[in-house]
XYZ file of C-alpha atoms in Angstrom:
244
model
C 94.969 105.406 122.932
C 98.313 104.348 124.357
C 100.065 106.657 126.798
C 103.824 106.358 126.268
C 104.942 109.732 127.617
C 103.457 110.405 131.067
C 106.389 108.741 132.798
C 108.929 111.191 131.398
C 106.860 114.299 130.741
C 109.539 116.677 132.096
C 112.189 115.321 129.733
C 109.689 115.474 126.877
C 109.052 119.157 127.533
C 112.779 119.866 127.805
C 114.212 117.992 124.833
C 111.585 117.726 122.092
C 112.469 119.976 119.099
C 110.379 123.018 118.148
C 108.573 123.123 114.793
C 109.753 125.785 112.312
C 107.781 128.996 111.652
C 107.556 128.084 107.952
C 105.313 125.145 108.802
C 102.831 127.278 110.725
C 102.965 130.067 108.144
C 101.942 127.671 105.375
C 99.068 126.288 107.451
C 97.841 129.752 108.453
C 97.803 130.857 104.811
C 95.036 128.319 104.207
C 92.964 129.243 107.276
C 89.810 131.313 106.665
C 89.068 132.261 110.281
C 91.096 132.718 113.432
C 88.511 132.372 116.180
C 89.064 128.906 117.693
C 91.713 126.230 117.105
C 91.935 122.760 118.604
C 95.344 121.170 119.186
C 94.720 117.464 119.788
C 97.416 115.369 121.436
C 98.972 118.614 122.591
C 101.555 117.065 124.920
C 103.316 119.982 126.591
C 101.455 122.541 124.473
C 104.262 123.314 122.055
C 101.960 123.784 119.057
C 99.172 125.266 121.173
C 101.488 128.108 122.178
C 102.003 129.105 118.537
C 98.293 128.793 117.734
C 97.509 131.056 120.696
C 99.457 133.861 119.020
C 96.993 133.881 116.101
C 93.691 132.528 117.399
C 91.315 134.088 119.898
C 91.001 130.790 121.759
C 92.840 127.463 121.646
C 91.512 124.179 122.975
C 94.428 121.868 123.756
C 93.718 118.251 124.694
C 95.780 115.241 125.679
C 95.215 111.910 127.400
C 98.103 112.525 129.828
C 97.595 114.728 132.878
C 101.356 114.564 133.477
C 102.006 116.046 130.055
C 99.441 118.785 130.641
C 101.109 119.581 133.974
C 104.188 120.597 131.960
C 102.207 122.557 129.395
C 103.047 126.087 128.282
C 100.493 128.480 129.716
C 98.661 131.325 127.992
C 95.467 133.137 128.897
C 93.690 132.005 125.719
C 94.706 128.310 125.904
C 92.228 125.965 127.555
C 93.829 122.621 128.445
C 91.776 119.495 129.154
C 92.092 115.713 129.240
C 90.355 114.108 126.255
C 90.687 111.200 123.844
C 89.295 111.272 120.300
C 85.951 112.656 121.467
C 85.275 115.991 123.185
C 82.496 118.163 124.574
C 83.250 121.030 122.167
C 80.330 122.711 120.432
C 79.369 121.636 116.942
C 80.635 123.745 114.039
C 82.739 125.967 116.306
C 86.372 125.365 115.331
C 88.398 126.879 112.476
C 91.540 124.727 112.609
C 92.434 121.333 114.076
C 96.092 120.428 114.518
C 97.826 117.234 115.590
C 101.605 117.451 116.008
C 103.553 114.162 116.147
C 100.563 112.361 117.682
C 98.052 111.330 115.003
C 99.559 107.835 114.739
C 98.356 107.158 118.292
C 94.743 108.078 117.489
C 91.855 105.909 116.424
C 91.560 107.974 113.281
C 88.049 106.852 112.328
C 86.673 108.126 115.641
C 88.841 111.225 115.555
C 87.834 112.124 111.992
C 84.169 111.850 112.936
C 84.736 114.200 115.864
C 86.683 116.651 113.689
C 83.772 116.821 111.258
C 81.343 117.409 114.117
C 83.176 120.287 115.807
C 84.531 122.203 112.788
C 83.048 125.053 110.774
C 82.195 124.739 107.084
C 85.591 125.913 105.785
C 87.764 124.541 108.573
C 91.154 122.938 108.110
C 92.868 119.961 109.685
C 96.659 119.718 109.791
C 98.522 116.652 111.001
C 102.295 116.534 110.942
C 105.307 114.749 112.300
C 109.018 114.231 111.829
C 111.148 111.230 111.025
C 114.579 109.983 112.029
C 117.147 112.747 112.486
C 120.140 113.338 110.224
C 123.538 114.666 111.349
C 126.401 113.191 109.291
C 127.028 109.970 107.374
C 128.855 108.114 110.183
C 126.425 109.266 112.878
C 123.404 108.572 110.659
C 124.600 105.001 110.128
C 124.946 104.486 113.885
C 121.528 106.022 114.516
C 119.848 103.885 111.848
C 121.291 100.699 113.336
C 120.146 101.735 116.815
C 116.694 102.730 115.555
C 116.031 99.590 113.534
C 117.966 96.857 115.336
C 118.681 97.763 118.965
C 115.312 99.283 119.827
C 113.438 98.313 116.661
C 111.480 95.492 118.357
C 110.363 97.896 121.102
C 108.575 100.395 118.873
C 104.803 100.186 118.946
C 103.228 99.183 115.652
C 101.919 102.761 115.308
C 105.475 103.948 114.688
C 105.218 102.584 111.138
C 102.966 105.541 110.314
C 105.850 107.889 111.171
C 108.261 105.904 108.992
C 105.765 106.177 106.102
C 105.175 109.899 106.724
C 101.479 109.322 107.503
C 100.865 108.250 103.894
C 98.695 105.302 104.992
C 96.917 107.098 107.817
C 93.137 107.454 107.496
C 92.558 111.037 106.286
C 89.035 111.518 104.857
C 89.425 115.196 103.998
C 89.947 117.265 100.834
C 93.717 117.247 100.765
C 95.832 120.303 99.993
C 99.232 119.791 98.398
C 102.070 120.681 100.778
C 105.736 121.561 100.241
C 108.556 119.771 102.019
C 109.663 121.088 105.395
C 112.646 120.438 107.620
C 113.187 120.996 111.296
C 116.722 122.088 112.173
C 118.316 122.467 115.596
C 121.871 123.009 116.798
C 122.404 120.578 119.646
C 125.117 119.550 122.031
C 125.697 115.835 122.469
C 123.912 116.045 125.828
C 120.847 117.531 124.149
C 120.847 114.783 121.547
C 121.051 112.216 124.339
C 118.180 113.880 126.185
C 116.016 113.789 123.074
C 116.684 110.119 122.303
C 115.841 109.246 125.895
C 112.288 110.512 125.265
C 111.662 107.848 122.617
C 108.902 105.452 123.631
C 110.901 102.458 122.343
C 113.839 103.426 124.564
C 111.565 103.558 127.611
C 110.143 100.131 126.761
C 113.648 98.711 126.233
C 114.696 100.011 129.666
C 111.598 98.517 131.262
C 112.430 95.117 129.751
C 116.202 94.979 130.237
C 116.745 97.288 133.229
C 119.499 99.243 131.509
C 119.593 102.146 129.096
C 120.808 101.381 125.536
C 121.328 105.100 124.892
C 124.463 105.062 127.059
C 126.403 102.887 124.606
C 124.857 104.709 121.640
C 126.194 108.054 122.828
C 129.663 106.557 123.329
C 129.645 105.490 119.671
C 128.375 108.839 118.444
C 130.872 110.807 120.564
C 133.703 109.499 118.377
C 132.200 111.375 115.432
C 130.950 114.495 117.243
C 133.210 117.200 115.802
C 131.922 120.421 117.390
C 130.363 121.431 120.713
C 127.121 121.978 118.828
C 126.173 120.250 115.618
C 123.358 120.744 113.163
C 120.592 118.149 113.531
C 117.975 117.946 110.777
C 114.600 116.222 110.982
C 112.524 115.632 107.834
C 109.038 117.059 108.466
C 105.884 115.770 106.807
C 102.498 117.497 106.732
C 99.043 116.424 105.624
C 96.625 119.320 105.312
C 92.979 119.057 104.411
C 89.734 120.995 104.139
C 87.309 119.239 106.478
C 84.074 120.007 104.647
C 84.615 119.995 100.895
């Protein structure tokens, strides 16, 4: 697995948007037991925190110790460094979640591990969000920046996000899911902070020794009408029963 976020883990924890309650509610409606959940690729523990409100215990794993250092703490969350394989007991887990991280996994290995550690009626939920939407003029600027300015600096795995995980290996009995959206009201500074967490931006900076987000924000500022503006992210979810 590639680690694209250890170098700016504090900014990641500060600026990444929070997933809506509706997403978790839909997932929980399909869950048959609330003993143990595993949040893989947990990052700063954003999803793990929500799982901890419903499950007796949450295992939260990530490859980045720097990300885990920023993680949200709770008495029933157990954080650890792990890749696709773990030391968890067989047939012990009720729900596996992967939030905005499955495209970094070796999904064949991960799927095998999911089948090993889950109970007979367990669920797996993987989700992510695509390019944000604000207004027509800002969206046009963002699309140009996303595809042309930093487009060459995205890892190939980013294509899975653009395709909403449709081509990602998912050998589970799939459950049909509704559409979800993630909405935040951000200042221009918050938008800038979020874009600066993009892995392609960090790779661009490493190559060119200057930050392309500076000029992007100058362009967007001409169309920023209010102190805070509504920012919408299209959310996509794949949900499956592990053992059909």
